[in-house]
XYZ file of C-alpha atoms in Angstrom:
493
model
C 0.095 0.033 -0.027
C 0.853 3.464 -0.987
C -1.123 6.257 0.863
C -0.581 9.255 -0.382
C -2.348 12.697 0.235
C -5.484 14.278 -1.908
C -5.825 17.855 -2.915
C -9.403 18.538 -0.405
C -10.681 19.311 -4.188
C -10.046 15.801 -5.361
C -11.553 14.141 -2.120
C -14.578 15.803 -2.437
C -15.476 15.250 -5.339
C -15.202 12.265 -5.055
C -17.183 11.991 -2.287
C -19.704 13.530 -3.797
C -19.838 10.764 -6.659
C -19.702 8.194 -5.373
C -21.605 8.613 -2.044
C -25.025 6.912 -3.500
C -23.079 5.392 -5.837
C -21.275 3.188 -4.330
C -22.502 -0.648 -3.116
C -22.716 -0.810 0.781
C -20.687 -2.335 2.814
C -24.169 -3.101 4.818
C -26.675 -6.131 4.632
C -29.007 -3.420 6.575
C -31.348 -1.579 4.449
C -30.564 2.095 4.516
C -33.754 3.668 6.076
C -33.220 7.521 4.722
C -32.775 8.687 0.711
C -30.227 10.467 0.251
C -29.994 13.139 -2.540
C -26.547 15.202 -3.070
C -26.822 18.765 -4.701
C -25.415 19.373 -7.998
C -21.283 19.630 -7.387
C -20.074 22.856 -6.588
C -16.933 22.699 -6.210
C -14.875 25.564 -7.773
C -10.342 24.221 -8.361
C -8.623 27.522 -9.788
C -5.440 26.634 -10.840
C -2.431 29.559 -10.376
C 0.878 29.289 -12.393
C 3.715 29.788 -11.003
C 5.467 33.184 -10.498
C 9.265 32.995 -12.657
C 11.669 35.910 -14.201
C 9.025 36.111 -17.358
C 6.442 37.399 -15.034
C 6.749 37.486 -11.638
C 3.810 37.407 -8.642
C 3.988 41.458 -8.259
C 3.914 42.006 -12.068
C 1.269 43.840 -14.522
C 1.758 39.731 -16.452
C 1.101 38.010 -13.701
C -1.086 40.345 -12.489
C -3.554 39.453 -16.421
C -2.901 36.147 -15.134
C -4.867 35.540 -12.276
C -7.273 37.492 -14.134
C -7.973 35.596 -16.638
C -8.285 32.321 -14.368
C -10.272 33.582 -13.153
C -12.664 34.882 -15.842
C -12.136 31.472 -16.597
C -13.769 30.341 -14.142
C -16.939 32.448 -13.971
C -18.144 31.038 -17.118
C -17.041 27.211 -16.020
C -18.922 28.464 -12.995
C -21.705 30.364 -12.648
C -24.036 29.531 -9.308
C -20.501 31.656 -7.673
C -21.962 35.149 -8.375
C -25.608 33.520 -7.507
C -24.589 32.658 -3.436
C -22.524 33.221 -0.444
C -18.998 31.500 -0.841
C -15.870 29.859 0.753
C -12.651 30.130 -0.410
C -8.931 28.552 1.124
C -5.676 27.131 -0.319
C -6.162 23.845 -1.273
C -2.234 21.950 -1.471
C -2.526 20.108 1.566
C -1.825 23.048 4.125
C -3.293 21.253 7.917
C -5.144 24.155 10.314
C -6.120 26.558 7.464
C -8.213 28.362 9.938
C -5.821 29.159 12.242
C -3.373 29.981 9.445
C -5.941 32.325 8.611
C -5.908 30.651 5.693
C -9.967 31.154 5.391
C -12.371 33.093 3.791
C -15.374 32.602 4.945
C -19.616 34.208 4.172
C -17.955 36.033 0.661
C -19.393 36.974 -2.219
C -17.687 36.056 -5.888
C -16.301 39.509 -5.719
C -15.172 39.528 -2.065
C -13.499 35.620 -2.169
C -11.924 37.414 -5.735
C -10.100 40.117 -4.119
C -9.084 37.610 -0.867
C -8.006 35.731 -3.384
C -5.470 38.298 -5.302
C -3.381 39.574 -2.074
C -2.486 36.018 -2.114
C -2.122 34.120 -5.606
C 1.716 32.639 -6.065
C 2.846 35.198 -2.678
C 5.020 32.693 -0.882
C 3.019 31.462 2.644
C 4.742 30.147 5.767
C 2.811 27.422 6.987
C 4.562 26.440 10.484
C 8.323 25.601 9.432
C 7.625 25.946 6.110
C 7.920 27.812 3.243
C 5.894 28.131 0.005
C 3.793 29.879 -2.845
C 0.160 29.230 -3.102
C -0.593 29.151 -6.344
C -3.715 26.339 -6.046
C -7.487 27.189 -4.394
C -11.225 25.957 -3.211
C -14.187 27.530 -3.852
C -17.682 26.380 -3.030
C -20.412 27.280 -0.923
C -21.015 28.842 2.256
C -23.044 26.600 4.875
C -24.753 28.654 7.205
C -24.912 26.871 10.822
C -23.633 27.231 14.576
C -20.983 25.892 16.490
C -23.015 23.162 18.043
C -24.138 22.261 14.355
C -20.345 21.204 13.759
C -18.648 17.509 14.815
C -16.296 15.744 13.359
C -15.369 12.089 11.447
C -12.442 10.236 10.563
C -11.713 6.757 9.306
C -8.349 5.436 9.418
C -7.205 2.684 8.131
C -4.757 -0.050 10.569
C -3.409 -3.642 10.292
C -6.631 -4.940 12.111
C -9.059 -2.731 9.604
C -10.550 0.308 9.862
C -11.064 2.371 13.026
C -14.220 4.886 12.751
C -14.215 7.800 15.174
C -16.619 10.230 15.718
C -16.672 13.381 18.051
C -19.473 15.377 19.446
C -17.696 18.636 19.047
C -15.584 20.244 15.304
C -14.284 22.859 13.910
C -10.800 23.979 14.227
C -10.942 23.896 17.959
C -11.738 20.467 18.408
C -8.832 19.597 20.166
C -7.121 16.671 20.705
C -9.754 14.276 19.005
C -8.669 11.042 19.492
C -9.297 10.590 23.339
C -12.619 13.105 22.833
C -13.985 10.736 19.914
C -16.604 6.878 20.324
C -14.560 4.570 18.380
C -15.289 1.449 16.047
C -12.718 -0.833 14.940
C -14.512 -1.709 11.163
C -11.880 -5.914 11.223
C -10.518 -6.323 7.778
C -13.405 -9.473 7.214
C -16.632 -6.705 5.732
C -18.720 -10.240 6.681
C -18.680 -9.046 10.497
C -19.934 -5.193 9.240
C -21.443 -4.323 12.942
C -24.735 -4.072 12.461
C -27.128 -0.477 12.627
C -27.951 -0.889 15.992
C -24.589 -0.520 16.664
C -23.198 1.776 14.264
C -25.277 4.173 16.892
C -24.761 2.922 20.062
C -20.632 3.088 19.919
C -20.700 6.360 17.856
C -23.091 8.375 18.760
C -24.314 8.133 22.168
C -24.610 12.181 22.531
C -26.381 13.016 19.348
C -30.850 13.289 19.471
C -31.782 9.995 18.527
C -33.963 10.722 15.838
C -31.406 11.897 13.839
C -30.052 8.516 13.880
C -31.620 7.028 11.272
C -30.351 9.902 9.404
C -26.682 9.118 10.563
C -26.411 5.723 10.375
C -26.846 5.953 7.037
C -23.987 8.549 6.277
C -21.408 6.453 8.051
C -22.839 3.354 6.383
C -21.544 5.885 2.713
C -18.989 7.221 3.561
C -17.925 4.111 4.432
C -18.387 1.716 1.199
C -16.490 4.891 0.018
C -13.848 5.116 1.847
C -13.708 0.455 0.585
C -14.977 1.190 -3.014
C -12.364 4.053 -3.443
C -9.091 2.725 -1.554
C -8.803 5.611 0.630
C -6.360 5.001 3.262
C -7.442 7.533 5.424
C -10.479 10.496 5.628
C -10.928 13.157 7.395
C -13.822 15.246 7.749
C -13.922 18.049 9.933
C -16.012 20.263 10.516
C -18.741 17.266 9.597
C -22.291 20.202 10.033
C -25.632 18.337 10.741
C -28.339 20.396 10.304
C -31.715 19.131 11.199
C -33.768 18.582 8.845
C -37.829 16.608 8.480
C -36.510 13.675 7.767
C -34.035 13.927 10.272
C -30.029 15.506 9.683
C -28.973 17.550 6.822
C -25.102 16.739 6.149
C -22.318 18.750 4.525
C -18.255 17.877 5.535
C -16.895 21.847 4.872
C -13.756 20.506 5.049
C -11.884 17.436 4.258
C -8.272 15.430 4.062
C -8.616 12.610 2.416
C -5.549 9.232 1.208
C -5.407 7.668 -1.129
C -3.746 4.069 -1.517
C -1.937 5.181 -4.860
C -0.763 1.174 -5.877
C -4.675 0.894 -6.002
C -4.618 3.177 -9.467
C -5.654 -0.147 -11.689
C -8.379 -0.862 -10.064
C -9.535 2.516 -8.834
C -7.791 4.656 -11.421
C -11.597 5.064 -13.107
C -13.800 5.317 -10.432
C -11.275 8.124 -9.170
C -11.005 9.943 -12.532
C -15.277 9.858 -13.617
C -15.869 11.418 -10.162
C -13.710 14.735 -10.879
C -14.495 14.664 -15.190
C -16.761 18.401 -16.452
C -19.844 16.581 -16.428
C -20.111 15.260 -12.419
C -18.923 19.161 -10.883
C -20.992 21.044 -13.738
C -19.330 22.922 -15.401
C -19.851 24.354 -18.526
C -18.131 23.821 -21.618
C -17.958 25.689 -24.682
C -17.124 22.708 -27.163
C -18.283 19.615 -25.725
C -18.766 16.517 -28.250
C -21.572 13.976 -27.391
C -20.561 12.294 -30.379
C -18.008 10.612 -28.232
C -18.111 7.746 -26.689
C -17.629 6.891 -22.804
C -14.706 5.210 -22.609
C -13.827 3.224 -19.196
C -10.733 5.962 -18.523
C -12.854 8.625 -18.697
C -11.866 11.297 -16.551
C -7.972 13.198 -15.633
C -5.970 10.456 -13.740
C -6.078 11.446 -10.249
C -2.857 13.287 -9.248
C -0.582 13.093 -5.869
C 1.157 16.647 -5.143
C 3.768 17.142 -2.823
C 3.647 18.782 0.823
C 3.492 22.189 0.883
C 6.526 23.967 0.622
C 7.953 21.426 -1.357
C 8.261 20.638 -5.128
C 8.884 17.668 -5.316
C 12.402 16.473 -7.755
C 12.415 14.956 -10.851
C 14.475 11.952 -9.345
C 11.512 11.907 -6.113
C 8.740 12.096 -9.067
C 10.832 9.066 -10.610
C 11.123 7.164 -7.213
C 6.791 7.713 -6.501
C 5.914 6.338 -10.260
C 7.954 2.960 -9.151
C 6.190 2.945 -5.905
C 2.805 3.491 -7.263
C 3.561 0.679 -9.657
C 4.658 -2.038 -6.889
C 2.987 -3.556 -3.591
C 6.718 -3.045 -2.213
C 7.404 0.165 -0.598
C 9.846 2.426 -2.795
C 11.074 6.157 -0.870
C 13.057 9.063 -1.667
C 13.376 12.212 0.034
C 16.109 14.993 -1.179
C 17.313 16.414 2.361
C 19.892 18.596 1.453
C 21.426 17.759 -2.786
C 24.935 18.362 -1.062
C 25.592 16.499 1.555
C 28.453 14.446 3.162
C 25.475 11.671 4.173
C 23.778 9.283 1.896
C 21.333 6.455 2.872
C 20.451 2.977 0.781
C 18.205 1.337 3.381
C 15.782 -1.258 3.863
C 12.689 -0.738 5.951
C 10.468 2.230 7.243
C 11.980 1.771 10.664
C 15.754 1.342 9.594
C 15.423 3.974 8.380
C 13.965 6.454 11.039
C 17.074 4.326 12.840
C 20.090 5.512 10.942
C 18.551 8.918 10.358
C 18.740 9.033 13.865
C 21.625 7.056 14.290
C 23.759 9.623 11.964
C 21.700 13.254 13.848
C 23.100 11.673 16.855
C 26.713 11.221 15.540
C 26.423 15.675 14.946
C 25.879 15.054 10.925
C 22.712 15.687 10.737
C 23.068 19.099 8.656
C 25.129 16.204 6.007
C 22.554 13.982 6.225
C 21.729 14.208 2.082
C 18.040 11.829 1.992
C 15.539 9.592 4.026
C 13.659 6.901 2.110
C 13.364 3.528 2.070
C 12.731 0.528 -0.367
C 11.006 -2.918 0.789
C 8.140 -5.072 0.733
C 10.579 -7.087 -1.068
C 11.131 -4.848 -4.513
C 12.091 -6.714 -6.973
C 15.502 -6.507 -8.711
C 15.010 -4.118 -10.757
C 13.436 -2.278 -8.880
C 15.464 -2.284 -6.094
C 17.985 -1.398 -9.791
C 16.807 2.147 -10.895
C 15.813 2.790 -7.011
C 20.048 2.547 -6.387
C 21.013 4.162 -9.844
C 18.687 7.279 -8.009
C 20.637 7.514 -5.168
C 23.891 6.820 -6.759
C 23.087 9.215 -9.458
C 22.173 12.102 -7.475
C 25.289 11.443 -5.045
C 27.975 11.176 -7.828
C 25.984 14.511 -9.104
C 28.934 18.361 -8.381
C 32.147 18.693 -8.015
C 34.382 15.887 -5.872
C 34.644 16.818 -2.474
C 37.925 17.230 -0.171
C 36.585 14.550 1.910
C 33.840 12.403 0.248
C 31.037 10.866 0.940
C 29.735 7.828 2.466
C 26.966 5.848 1.187
C 25.310 3.055 4.384
C 23.813 0.161 3.034
C 21.734 -0.366 5.737
C 18.821 -2.651 6.755
C 17.934 -4.224 9.967
C 16.597 -8.155 10.392
C 14.597 -8.846 6.931
C 11.331 -10.823 6.847
C 10.153 -10.918 3.478
C 12.753 -8.673 1.804
C 15.068 -11.525 0.088
C 19.074 -9.443 1.144
C 20.476 -11.293 -1.586
C 18.384 -10.217 -4.210
C 18.219 -6.236 -3.333
C 21.922 -6.537 -2.798
C 22.382 -8.166 -6.394
C 20.506 -5.528 -7.349
C 22.623 -2.723 -5.661
C 26.401 -4.713 -6.322
C 25.085 -4.311 -10.500
C 23.989 -0.394 -9.704
C 27.178 -0.258 -8.173
C 29.251 -1.350 -10.843
C 27.515 1.182 -13.032
C 29.052 4.135 -11.060
C 31.655 2.995 -9.941
C 33.650 5.341 -11.837
C 32.071 8.615 -9.802
C 31.999 6.475 -6.811
C 35.637 6.543 -6.848
C 36.087 9.521 -8.247
C 33.345 11.116 -5.084
C 35.563 8.932 -3.061
C 32.784 7.782 -1.477
C 33.111 4.943 1.596
C 30.162 2.353 1.803
C 29.278 1.086 5.101
C 27.476 -2.122 4.536
C 25.233 -3.997 7.433
C 21.959 -6.620 6.780
C 20.512 -9.311 8.054
C 17.269 -11.419 8.243
C 17.197 -15.145 5.755
C 20.093 -15.438 3.479
C 22.214 -12.566 4.414
C 24.769 -13.887 3.834
C 24.245 -14.579 0.156
C 23.597 -10.496 0.128
C 26.984 -9.832 2.609
C 28.312 -11.766 -0.230
C 27.472 -10.604 -3.199
C 27.553 -7.166 -1.937
C 31.494 -7.945 -1.138
C 32.600 -9.627 -3.945
C 31.225 -6.678 -6.291
C 33.093 -4.166 -3.569
C 36.218 -5.790 -4.554
C 35.504 -6.713 -8.202
C 35.495 -2.531 -8.273
C 37.911 -2.204 -5.600
C 35.225 0.362 -4.083
C 35.992 1.187 -0.286
C 33.464 -1.493 0.742
C 33.625 -2.736 4.848
C 30.746 -5.416 5.433
C 28.806 -6.506 8.798
C 25.795 -8.616 9.248
C 23.933 -9.292 12.547
C 27.214 -9.222 15.136
C 26.980 -5.321 14.597
C 24.566 -4.065 15.800
C 21.183 -2.556 13.088
C 23.149 1.363 13.199
C 26.524 0.531 14.679
C 27.811 0.785 11.147
C 27.025 4.650 11.465
C 29.989 5.358 14.055
C 32.589 3.973 12.080
C 31.489 5.540 9.020
C 31.536 9.191 10.315
C 35.288 7.808 12.321
C 33.465 8.132 16.224
C 34.302 5.210 17.313
C 36.966 2.609 16.006
C 36.316 0.496 13.129
C 35.254 -3.763 14.180
C 35.996 -5.928 12.307
C 34.200 -7.248 9.794
C 31.506 -9.360 9.437
C 33.189 -13.656 7.659
C 31.601 -16.364 6.051
C 31.051 -19.092 8.418
């Protein structure tokens, strides 16, 4: 599984389209009708400022006005109702950061967005340019009509959390919320009564049927469209003659990117112009609708961090496998690089580098795990080695840690053969950059893996030292950094 965050616009579009179409997980019938109003989501995307069009120039301001004009043409409803405007760039706690414009007219929303379009914004420690916004209708409500719901996946199944409070001041929802675990085997899906008694004890009973139906529909979409995380805060519940009307105002979500082969068409069709009610000037009804109809899902980088070409390439590799391939470049000019197997081990190695006083020199963070194939490991290793050997060689050389804990189902023999091939391809550059290589691995058949990589070091005349389980998982880090004496290497029995 590769859990990737998506924009609020995309999450709401998928929910709006599939909430009444996904097959129900529950064996019990719904008790209340559900009919979504027309989906009203205006996704506003501005280009990044550049040298030809700086952010405060008349040229960039004209681009902004052109974008506004197109939004108004595609979404004429912006003139007819009060609106909410906000950045849509994976920014948390936008209300706390003053990044919400509520109860505004279209002209007021445009003015608010104009002040921020293309401008830098600091959110906690991250600084990025605001280029993507979401505009949608404003839902009048009081604070006591705000609630919180969250669905998140764990090994045992999916947790559903429901809290009788919501909004920017909801606080510690993990402590406040009522919880229910949906087991992996959906044959054991809880009954409507169990859901109501567990999650809705603080809600008026006359609203239970509407809310239980909404929770079941929401979870059905979660499963059907391969979400791995879904948070709505606030979830606004407005009493009605039939019980309650439910509105999801702020949404954060993650999808399993590796499910694209199964759900890509579902994600796409929910975001077509027709599904979103976008007016098209050149609509051609004669063209057939195909299975892959609609735009592919986009998985944006975290706010303040645009993906490099290499990070995007590894993300693409990761999306095509059930294994895990992750790469984050922290300091491209850093001296210390890692090729680490396992998410836990990657944390241990990064911590060990920091503890030994080289945090500023840590170049990358990432992992290969979950039994990647020989080819996937080879491409991942080549990417890291290519990044490591760019630029002018440093007088003090560089350090490469090839590490990992105790493998469970990732074979060190397979992955080390792939890494050895990559070392051979980059042997000249590794020598030119005076790279010292420190290897530590354990687990099933680790001996074969260590033998293979040691022979590669000897074949290519690389300064490479090899350790097995006799060395602590991060014990090679202080040795590689010159902070501890070099211990005797692993020897074949």
